[in-house]
Amino acid sequence: MSQSQVLARKWRPKNFSELTGQDHVVRALTNALQQNRLHHAYLFTGTRGIGKTTVARILAKALNCETGITASPCGTCTACSQIDQGHFIDLIELDAASNTQVDHMRDLLENALYAPTEARFKIYIIDEVHMLSKSAFNAMLKTLEEPPAHVKFVLATTDPQKIPVTVLSRCLQFNLKQIPIALITEHLKNILAQENIPTDDTALTNIAKAAQGSMRDALSILDQAIAFGEGKVAEDTVRSMLGTIDQYYLHDLLEALALQNGARMLAIADEIDAQGLSFDSVLHDFSALLHHIALAQTVPQAIHKEIPAYPQILSFAKTFAAEDIQLLYQIALHGRRDLSLAPDEYAGFTMTLIRMLAFMPDNQTTSSAKQIITAAPEISDVENTFNPPAQTGKSAASFSQSDSYQTAPTAPKTPVVAPDLNWHDLVKQLKLVGMAKMLAQHSEAKLLTAKNVELFVPELHRHLLDKKYQNAIQNALDAHFGRPVALNFSVGSITGMTPVALQQLENEQKQAEAIAAIEKDPIVQDLVDSFDAKIIESSIKPIQN
């Protein structure tokens, strides 16, 4: 990589074909140049770093190229070369932010009356034109009303609302858009490939997000990342440099929320706090993740498959109801807004998580689990050996670690469980995290020994059967038993008594016992009898062992 030029200058587009993300502007200007339908004043608007001045310089070359007025300037003639180098005598660039005075503008406009020295047109590029004083605008207006044929004005601004309507009405206006993350990422990847600098897609996506639609900012951040990473651009160094939240934190938060595991959510908040990350940024990124999930639920084609979290987004889109995602999104937005009002950011963030937990509906397995436990005399019978009747007219999909899944007729399912093992307790010992833990908790064991494990996953949670999550369970089982374990997954159900269902039943039983204990308490009974008091059952929580 060249040491004399920063990337933003070295890779600045030199013709319309090299511009990224501004196709609508390129098409309009190309058509105008090809048809020789030229205007005397152009106005380019848009946020910083998206190419306003770059388009102006390319337009200057297109108008003055020695091959003639063209949408494809040669780039090699004297005019093109000198414009690229910033030495073209008939191209006058002015930064209005530092030259607001009317006297300077009058001098510049008086000079416009004279014919160009060498070029076809004398071109004035005025950046941040909205910064000009009212008197300077009035001076410019006189020239715009009756412009000399040899003069072209190219104005650029980030705030067109501050430009007088009289000036706006005399300009051909183009609004440049913020550049999408995917286009910035692809452009950075192409640059690094030509610079022979190693990188990974996630690192570039993080840079593109931080740039907020500005290609110039993206290239500046990329320059910093190359220096920070000692010649390579990797996810961990970019994340450390930007101080951004690891997406896995956000995924873990959603997984814990799906399992209604408040303790895990607070533990993740503690990890984020220990990393010194901004809770405002966390809620910002969390809102963005929820937005992607909502899109996946309603307009799946709007989600780019290239984004790093694409599989997780699809999985969450199936795990959560659409109305729940909408509610969580609103809670995240309000939580971010209220951070400054909280006792401290940690309290504000954790209160937002608690609010999300409080508004989540009961676990979907609750009703079916209740029906099963009513028919089953003992939970221990369910956990160890049982012989449910065969299901007819249904099929189960079988998954193994070496093969893709296949569909076969469902045979009567007779679980075989080693006497000293049950899946519910084993899952707690495997130290699984994230989606792999969720897959394990939503599975039931048909075969459970130290050598062979066969698991059934309900149709509702088929989407959890990602190879990565299966591999995580495989590795955890191998480590737990100290030997390779044959692991197989099938889609179907034996009784519905997954670890999640069993935990829900256990929680409900504890809750019922806590309510009964309160109702039987003599002091409580006296208050009810004497003051017609009422027990608010939702406020009763069992003591956690």
XYZ file of C-alpha atoms in Angstrom:
545
model
C 0.000 0.000 0.000
C 1.180 3.468 -0.833
C 2.526 5.299 2.207
C 2.083 8.762 0.699
C -1.673 8.717 0.246
C -4.518 7.815 2.539
C -7.044 5.384 1.078
C -9.782 8.021 0.718
C -7.572 9.985 -1.728
C -5.858 7.050 -3.399
C -9.147 5.327 -4.224
C -11.213 8.419 -4.990
C -13.359 7.659 -8.090
C -12.033 9.290 -11.250
C -15.015 8.587 -13.506
C -18.733 7.908 -13.189
C -18.309 4.121 -13.521
C -16.237 4.016 -10.319
C -18.865 5.774 -8.176
C -20.583 3.583 -5.595
C -24.215 3.879 -4.550
C -25.193 6.938 -6.638
C -26.570 5.276 -9.766
C -29.522 7.667 -10.034
C -27.199 10.702 -10.233
C -24.781 9.004 -12.629
C -27.623 8.018 -14.964
C -29.080 11.535 -15.083
C -25.712 13.240 -15.663
C -24.652 10.659 -18.253
C -27.841 11.179 -20.263
C -27.463 14.977 -20.080
C -23.825 14.840 -21.268
C -24.557 12.388 -24.074
C -27.436 14.549 -25.339
C -25.496 17.797 -24.748
C -28.332 19.107 -22.577
C -26.167 21.153 -20.228
C -27.294 23.373 -17.384
C -25.369 26.387 -16.111
C -25.693 25.476 -12.389
C -25.767 22.131 -10.615
C -26.508 21.530 -6.920
C -25.426 18.307 -5.202
C -26.946 17.686 -1.760
C -26.479 14.963 0.833
C -24.611 14.049 4.006
C -20.842 14.212 4.362
C -18.514 11.835 2.590
C -20.947 10.383 0.061
C -19.327 11.858 -3.073
C -20.678 15.358 -3.722
C -17.294 16.955 -4.452
C -16.118 13.828 -6.259
C -19.102 13.972 -8.631
C -18.417 17.696 -9.180
C -14.811 16.998 -10.224
C -15.810 14.170 -12.548
C -18.395 16.488 -14.094
C -15.660 19.104 -14.565
C -13.569 16.537 -16.459
C -16.596 15.459 -18.506
C -17.169 19.074 -19.598
C -13.503 19.887 -20.320
C -11.997 16.614 -21.573
C -9.958 17.254 -24.743
C -11.822 14.423 -26.490
C -14.979 16.566 -26.264
C -17.958 16.815 -23.910
C -18.432 13.224 -22.793
C -19.851 11.061 -20.002
C -16.599 9.048 -20.114
C -13.648 11.461 -19.823
C -10.376 9.947 -20.987
C -8.496 10.615 -17.751
C -5.199 11.039 -19.590
C -5.427 14.365 -21.434
C -3.988 17.551 -19.913
C -7.362 18.758 -18.630
C -8.288 15.428 -17.020
C -4.840 14.941 -15.486
C -4.636 18.455 -14.058
C -8.167 18.254 -12.610
C -7.249 14.959 -10.898
C -4.116 16.584 -9.480
C -5.953 19.757 -8.408
C -3.896 22.038 -10.699
C -6.385 22.952 -13.425
C -6.378 26.720 -13.829
C -9.990 26.960 -15.055
C -11.413 24.899 -12.185
C -11.898 27.122 -9.138
C -12.810 25.356 -5.892
C -14.099 27.366 -2.959
C -14.903 26.246 0.576
C -17.807 28.487 1.546
C -17.399 27.551 5.216
C -14.185 29.598 5.350
C -15.063 32.159 2.660
C -18.453 33.567 3.611
C -17.838 37.233 2.899
C -19.515 39.115 0.077
C -16.278 40.831 -1.049
C -14.632 37.494 -1.782
C -17.687 36.332 -3.718
C -17.792 39.541 -5.764
C -14.124 39.163 -6.730
C -14.752 35.584 -7.761
C -17.822 36.479 -9.847
C -16.046 39.386 -11.560
C -13.380 36.934 -12.643
C -16.117 34.693 -14.066
C -16.789 37.276 -16.781
C -13.434 36.509 -18.407
C -13.134 33.575 -20.807
C -11.357 30.421 -19.610
C -7.586 30.374 -20.062
C -7.276 26.906 -21.597
C -10.499 24.992 -21.086
C -13.872 24.765 -22.760
C -15.645 25.937 -19.582
C -14.611 27.838 -16.475
C -16.050 25.797 -13.601
C -16.698 26.995 -10.055
C -17.122 24.298 -7.394
C -18.439 25.855 -4.160
C -18.529 23.396 -1.255
C -20.850 23.874 1.744
C -22.524 26.659 -0.188
C -25.194 27.074 2.502
C -22.527 28.761 4.679
C -22.391 31.856 2.446
C -23.742 35.081 3.910
C -27.003 36.571 2.662
C -25.082 39.318 0.833
C -22.828 36.735 -0.819
C -25.879 34.789 -2.007
C -27.352 37.978 -3.465
C -24.114 38.624 -5.331
C -24.132 35.059 -6.694
C -27.784 35.353 -7.705
C -27.032 38.127 -10.215
C -24.588 35.868 -12.065
C -26.927 32.865 -11.891
C -29.706 34.929 -13.469
C -27.582 35.835 -16.514
C -24.619 33.433 -16.557
C -21.869 33.748 -19.207
C -21.984 30.830 -21.647
C -18.478 29.701 -20.673
C -19.234 29.405 -16.920
C -20.632 26.411 -15.006
C -21.434 26.480 -11.309
C -21.340 23.263 -9.282
C -22.608 23.797 -5.743
C -22.469 21.229 -2.919
C -24.144 21.291 0.478
C -25.118 19.139 3.440
C -27.963 21.530 4.330
C -29.965 22.667 1.270
C -32.711 24.168 3.461
C -30.397 27.077 4.265
C -29.974 28.005 0.603
C -32.317 30.806 -0.558
C -35.171 29.617 -2.755
C -34.116 32.138 -5.423
C -30.780 30.304 -5.749
C -32.315 26.815 -5.565
C -34.736 27.599 -8.376
C -31.850 28.378 -10.735
C -29.967 25.112 -10.110
C -30.394 21.583 -11.380
C -30.551 19.683 -8.081
C -29.331 16.135 -7.364
C -29.710 14.488 -3.971
C -26.945 11.971 -3.265
C -27.967 9.098 -1.010
C -26.232 7.529 1.953
C -24.422 4.452 0.687
C -25.862 1.096 1.874
C -23.749 -1.024 4.231
C -23.554 -3.889 1.724
C -22.125 -1.629 -1.024
C -19.568 -0.059 1.334
C -18.505 -3.509 2.532
C -18.063 -4.789 -1.032
C -16.094 -1.687 -2.043
C -13.753 -2.015 0.947
C -13.245 -5.700 0.173
C -12.241 -4.891 -3.411
C -9.789 -2.216 -2.259
C -8.125 -4.515 0.285
C -7.869 -7.292 -2.308
C -5.924 -4.936 -4.585
C -3.844 -3.691 -1.639
C -3.090 -7.331 -0.665
C -4.282 -6.756 2.900
C -5.950 -9.734 4.644
C -9.397 -9.158 6.123
C -12.717 -10.816 6.936
C -16.288 -9.878 6.010
C -17.443 -9.232 9.576
C -14.677 -6.694 10.179
C -15.591 -4.810 7.007
C -19.300 -4.895 7.866
C -18.521 -3.348 11.259
C -16.513 -0.594 9.552
C -19.339 0.012 7.057
C -21.870 0.316 9.886
C -19.637 2.766 11.757
C -19.323 4.896 8.603
C -23.102 5.530 8.606
C -23.442 5.737 4.828
C -20.262 7.753 4.200
C -17.688 6.120 1.928
C -15.063 8.699 2.903
C -15.576 7.913 6.591
C -15.416 4.192 5.815
C -12.050 4.588 4.091
C -10.730 6.737 6.942
C -11.796 4.106 9.485
C -10.248 1.423 7.265
C -6.950 3.327 7.312
C -7.085 3.352 11.117
C -7.973 -0.349 11.225
C -4.968 -1.257 9.042
C -2.660 0.659 11.382
C -4.391 -0.703 14.485
C -4.219 -4.277 13.184
C -0.588 -3.992 12.077
C -1.282 -4.579 8.405
C -4.414 -6.729 8.549
C -8.076 -6.005 9.176
C -9.648 -8.547 11.550
C -12.977 -8.596 13.362
C -11.575 -8.572 16.895
C -9.201 -5.646 16.290
C -11.861 -3.614 14.470
C -14.367 -4.270 17.241
C -11.808 -3.252 19.847
C -10.868 -0.121 17.884
C -14.470 0.974 17.402
C -15.590 -0.065 20.880
C -18.648 -1.744 19.358
C -20.831 -4.409 20.919
C -20.150 -8.015 19.963
C -23.244 -9.294 18.145
C -23.059 -12.493 20.174
C -24.036 -10.488 23.245
C -27.207 -9.420 21.459
C -27.948 -12.956 20.285
C -27.407 -14.299 23.804
C -29.783 -11.659 25.187
C -32.519 -12.712 22.771
C -31.931 -16.394 23.485
C -32.168 -15.785 27.216
C -35.312 -13.740 26.637
C -36.855 -16.563 24.596
C -36.137 -18.916 27.507
C -37.387 -16.285 29.997
C -34.067 -16.589 31.809
C -33.767 -13.298 33.664
C -30.648 -14.352 35.569
C -28.817 -15.022 32.296
C -29.905 -11.645 30.888
C -28.506 -9.810 33.914
C -25.295 -11.846 33.688
C -24.894 -10.719 30.056
C -25.492 -7.110 31.156
C -22.672 -7.550 33.699
C -20.367 -8.893 30.958
C -21.163 -5.883 28.751
C -20.535 -3.529 31.681
C -17.211 -5.251 32.412
C -16.148 -4.635 28.795
C -16.749 -0.901 29.301
C -19.184 -0.747 26.379
C -21.802 1.969 25.998
C -25.280 0.754 26.948
C -26.662 3.385 24.580
C -24.772 1.696 21.727
C -25.947 -1.724 22.906
C -29.608 -0.665 22.761
C -28.979 0.978 19.378
C -27.555 -2.260 17.963
C -30.223 -4.327 19.726
C -32.923 -2.213 18.045
C -31.203 -2.738 14.683
C -31.188 -6.522 15.252
C -34.905 -6.480 16.131
C -35.561 -4.457 12.971
C -33.815 -7.122 10.887
C -35.852 -9.849 12.592
C -39.092 -7.955 11.885
C -38.069 -7.644 8.226
C -37.311 -11.368 8.080
C -40.802 -12.076 9.434
C -42.653 -9.778 7.042
C -40.447 -9.140 3.980
C -37.757 -11.885 4.018
C -36.292 -10.813 0.670
C -35.306 -7.476 2.230
C -32.627 -9.218 4.330
C -29.270 -9.636 2.587
C -27.968 -13.193 2.869
C -24.418 -11.840 3.010
C -24.798 -10.225 6.432
C -22.891 -12.196 9.102
C -25.908 -12.785 11.388
C -28.249 -13.948 8.601
C -28.827 -17.516 9.965
C -29.414 -16.232 13.505
C -31.872 -13.594 12.265
C -33.921 -16.250 10.455
C -33.854 -18.439 13.545
C -35.050 -15.632 15.814
C -37.750 -14.746 13.278
C -39.210 -18.220 13.817
C -38.650 -18.290 17.576
C -40.488 -15.048 18.370
C -43.988 -13.987 17.376
C -44.125 -10.922 15.122
C -46.082 -8.914 17.704
C -43.454 -9.722 20.366
C -40.658 -8.367 18.156
C -42.656 -5.169 17.618
C -43.105 -4.772 21.383
C -39.433 -5.487 22.123
C -38.421 -2.915 19.511
C -40.522 -0.240 21.188
C -39.164 -1.153 24.634
C -35.588 -0.919 23.323
C -36.239 2.522 21.788
C -37.865 3.844 24.959
C -35.116 2.311 27.094
C -32.452 4.086 25.052
C -34.325 7.380 25.302
C -34.680 7.029 29.089
C -31.046 6.104 29.797
C -30.193 9.685 30.766
C -33.074 9.722 33.258
C -32.012 6.509 35.017
C -29.904 6.514 38.225
C -27.053 5.286 36.015
C -26.716 3.649 32.596
C -26.449 0.143 34.051
C -29.703 0.591 35.973
C -31.434 2.012 32.893
C -30.216 -0.845 30.696
C -31.113 -3.631 33.108
C -34.517 -2.039 33.732
C -35.115 -2.185 29.989
C -34.239 -5.899 29.997
C -36.547 -6.514 32.955
C -39.338 -4.682 31.137
C -38.822 -6.900 28.089
C -38.964 -9.984 30.312
C -42.105 -8.772 32.076
C -43.991 -8.262 28.803
C -42.983 -11.557 27.204
C -45.894 -14.036 26.963
C -45.786 -17.337 28.824
C -43.616 -20.060 27.307
C -45.309 -21.706 24.332
C -44.713 -25.180 25.750
C -46.670 -24.458 28.934
C -50.138 -25.575 27.835
C -48.994 -28.786 26.192
C -46.757 -29.577 29.150
C -49.711 -29.170 31.530
C -51.740 -31.676 29.537
C -48.904 -34.195 29.637
C -48.228 -33.892 33.347
C -51.924 -34.416 34.133
C -51.789 -37.807 32.425
C -48.403 -38.772 33.870
C -48.390 -39.783 37.585
C -44.727 -39.014 38.253
C -42.187 -36.737 36.580
C -39.509 -39.329 37.285
C -41.416 -41.808 35.103
C -41.314 -39.330 32.245
C -37.584 -38.717 32.685
C -36.561 -42.374 32.709
C -38.684 -45.048 30.961
C -42.057 -44.881 29.268
C -43.946 -46.441 26.377
C -46.221 -43.923 24.638
C -48.528 -45.189 21.878
C -47.279 -44.978 18.308
C -48.268 -41.937 16.249
C -49.858 -42.705 12.917
C -49.992 -40.726 9.731
C -46.966 -38.617 10.684
C -43.302 -38.646 9.776
C -40.093 -37.776 11.550
C -37.050 -36.190 9.996
C -33.777 -37.765 11.064
C -30.557 -35.742 11.402
C -27.073 -37.114 12.025
C -23.686 -35.433 12.332
C -22.545 -36.903 9.011
C -25.723 -36.897 6.917
C -28.366 -34.396 5.947
C -31.819 -35.059 7.338
C -34.193 -37.553 5.747
C -37.871 -38.258 6.277
C -39.059 -41.707 7.317
C -42.295 -43.168 8.753
C -42.570 -42.732 12.510
C -42.251 -45.999 14.431
C -43.437 -46.450 18.035
C -40.981 -44.510 20.132
C -39.660 -46.394 23.151
C -37.014 -44.329 24.974
C -33.977 -46.176 26.226
C -32.322 -44.261 29.045
C -29.385 -45.371 31.156
C -30.462 -45.628 34.831
C -28.013 -42.969 35.997
C -28.826 -40.488 33.206
C -31.650 -38.148 32.348
C -31.525 -35.527 29.621
C -32.971 -32.736 31.770
C -30.100 -32.938 34.292
C -27.467 -33.712 31.658
C -28.255 -30.503 29.729
C -27.492 -28.483 32.888
C -24.069 -30.153 33.145
C -23.006 -29.683 29.501
C -22.249 -25.943 29.895
C -23.870 -25.108 26.575
C -24.555 -21.494 25.609
C -26.602 -19.602 23.060
C -28.616 -21.372 20.369
C -26.933 -24.716 21.059
C -28.306 -24.581 24.613
C -31.717 -23.659 23.261
C -31.625 -26.659 20.885
C -30.697 -28.978 23.759
C -33.401 -27.562 26.009
C -36.061 -28.060 23.337
C -35.057 -31.701 22.692
C -36.120 -34.967 24.339
C -34.006 -38.082 24.573
C -35.206 -41.250 22.851
C -31.872 -42.977 23.469
C -29.506 -41.786 26.178
C -26.374 -43.721 27.079
C -22.710 -42.854 27.439
C -22.142 -44.072 23.868
C -25.297 -43.160 21.972
C -27.664 -40.219 22.177
C -30.778 -39.859 20.014
C -32.771 -36.650 20.398
C -36.194 -35.617 19.144
C -36.921 -31.962 18.388
C -40.538 -30.710 18.095
C -41.635 -29.474 14.676
C -42.106 -26.008 16.203
C -38.353 -25.801 16.861
C -37.078 -27.491 13.696
C -35.289 -24.233 12.795
C -32.851 -24.800 15.679
C -31.350 -27.804 13.871
C -28.432 -25.835 12.502
C -25.284 -27.902 11.942
C -23.279 -25.471 14.078
C -25.560 -25.945 17.086
C -25.564 -29.737 16.628
C -21.759 -29.700 16.556
C -21.654 -27.698 19.788
C -23.820 -30.316 21.539
C -21.696 -33.093 20.021
C -18.481 -31.534 21.380
C -20.045 -30.976 24.803
C -21.198 -34.614 25.014
C -17.780 -35.921 23.910
C -16.090 -33.791 26.574
C -18.586 -34.778 29.268
C -18.245 -38.547 28.715
C -14.564 -38.437 27.777
C -15.165 -40.393 24.575
C -16.819 -39.907 21.154
C -20.594 -40.138 21.424
C -22.851 -41.066 18.495
C -25.386 -38.224 18.309
C -28.508 -38.225 16.134
C -31.391 -35.734 15.842
C -34.928 -36.346 14.570
C -37.866 -34.025 14.100
C -40.840 -35.227 16.093
C -42.059 -35.603 19.643
C -42.268 -38.375 22.218
C -44.197 -36.734 25.054
C -43.283 -33.069 24.749
C -41.386 -33.243 28.027
C -38.296 -31.343 26.961
C -36.012 -29.740 29.560
C -37.759 -26.430 28.876
C -41.181 -27.967 29.525
C -39.971 -29.718 32.660
C -38.392 -26.512 33.962
C -41.637 -24.668 33.279
C -43.594 -27.287 35.191
C -41.135 -27.089 38.056
C -41.472 -23.309 38.140
C -45.269 -23.533 38.075
C -45.254 -26.078 40.897
C -43.010 -23.839 43.014
C -45.267 -20.883 42.231
C -48.366 -22.833 43.278
C -46.669 -23.902 46.506
C -45.643 -20.306 47.228
C -49.193 -19.052 46.687
C -50.599 -21.832 48.885
C -48.092 -21.008 51.636
C -49.087 -17.336 51.571
C -52.793 -18.158 51.605
C -52.347 -20.449 54.615
C -50.258 -17.952 56.578
C -52.232 -16.976 59.733
C -51.290 -13.286 59.480
C -52.399 -13.139 55.851
C -55.655 -14.936 56.676
C -56.301 -12.458 59.499
C -55.760 -9.510 57.131
C -58.114 -11.041 54.571
C -60.804 -11.702 57.171
C -60.467 -8.400 59.066
C -59.902 -5.912 56.244
C -61.324 -7.744 53.241
C -57.775 -7.745 51.830
C -56.988 -9.460 48.545
C -53.920 -11.475 47.672
C -52.250 -10.365 44.429
C -50.934 -13.691 43.197
C -48.756 -12.112 40.482
C -46.685 -10.409 43.198
C -45.812 -13.709 44.885
C -42.467 -15.199 43.884
C -41.056 -18.493 45.203
C -37.747 -18.371 47.091
C -34.875 -19.281 44.788
C -32.690 -22.047 46.187
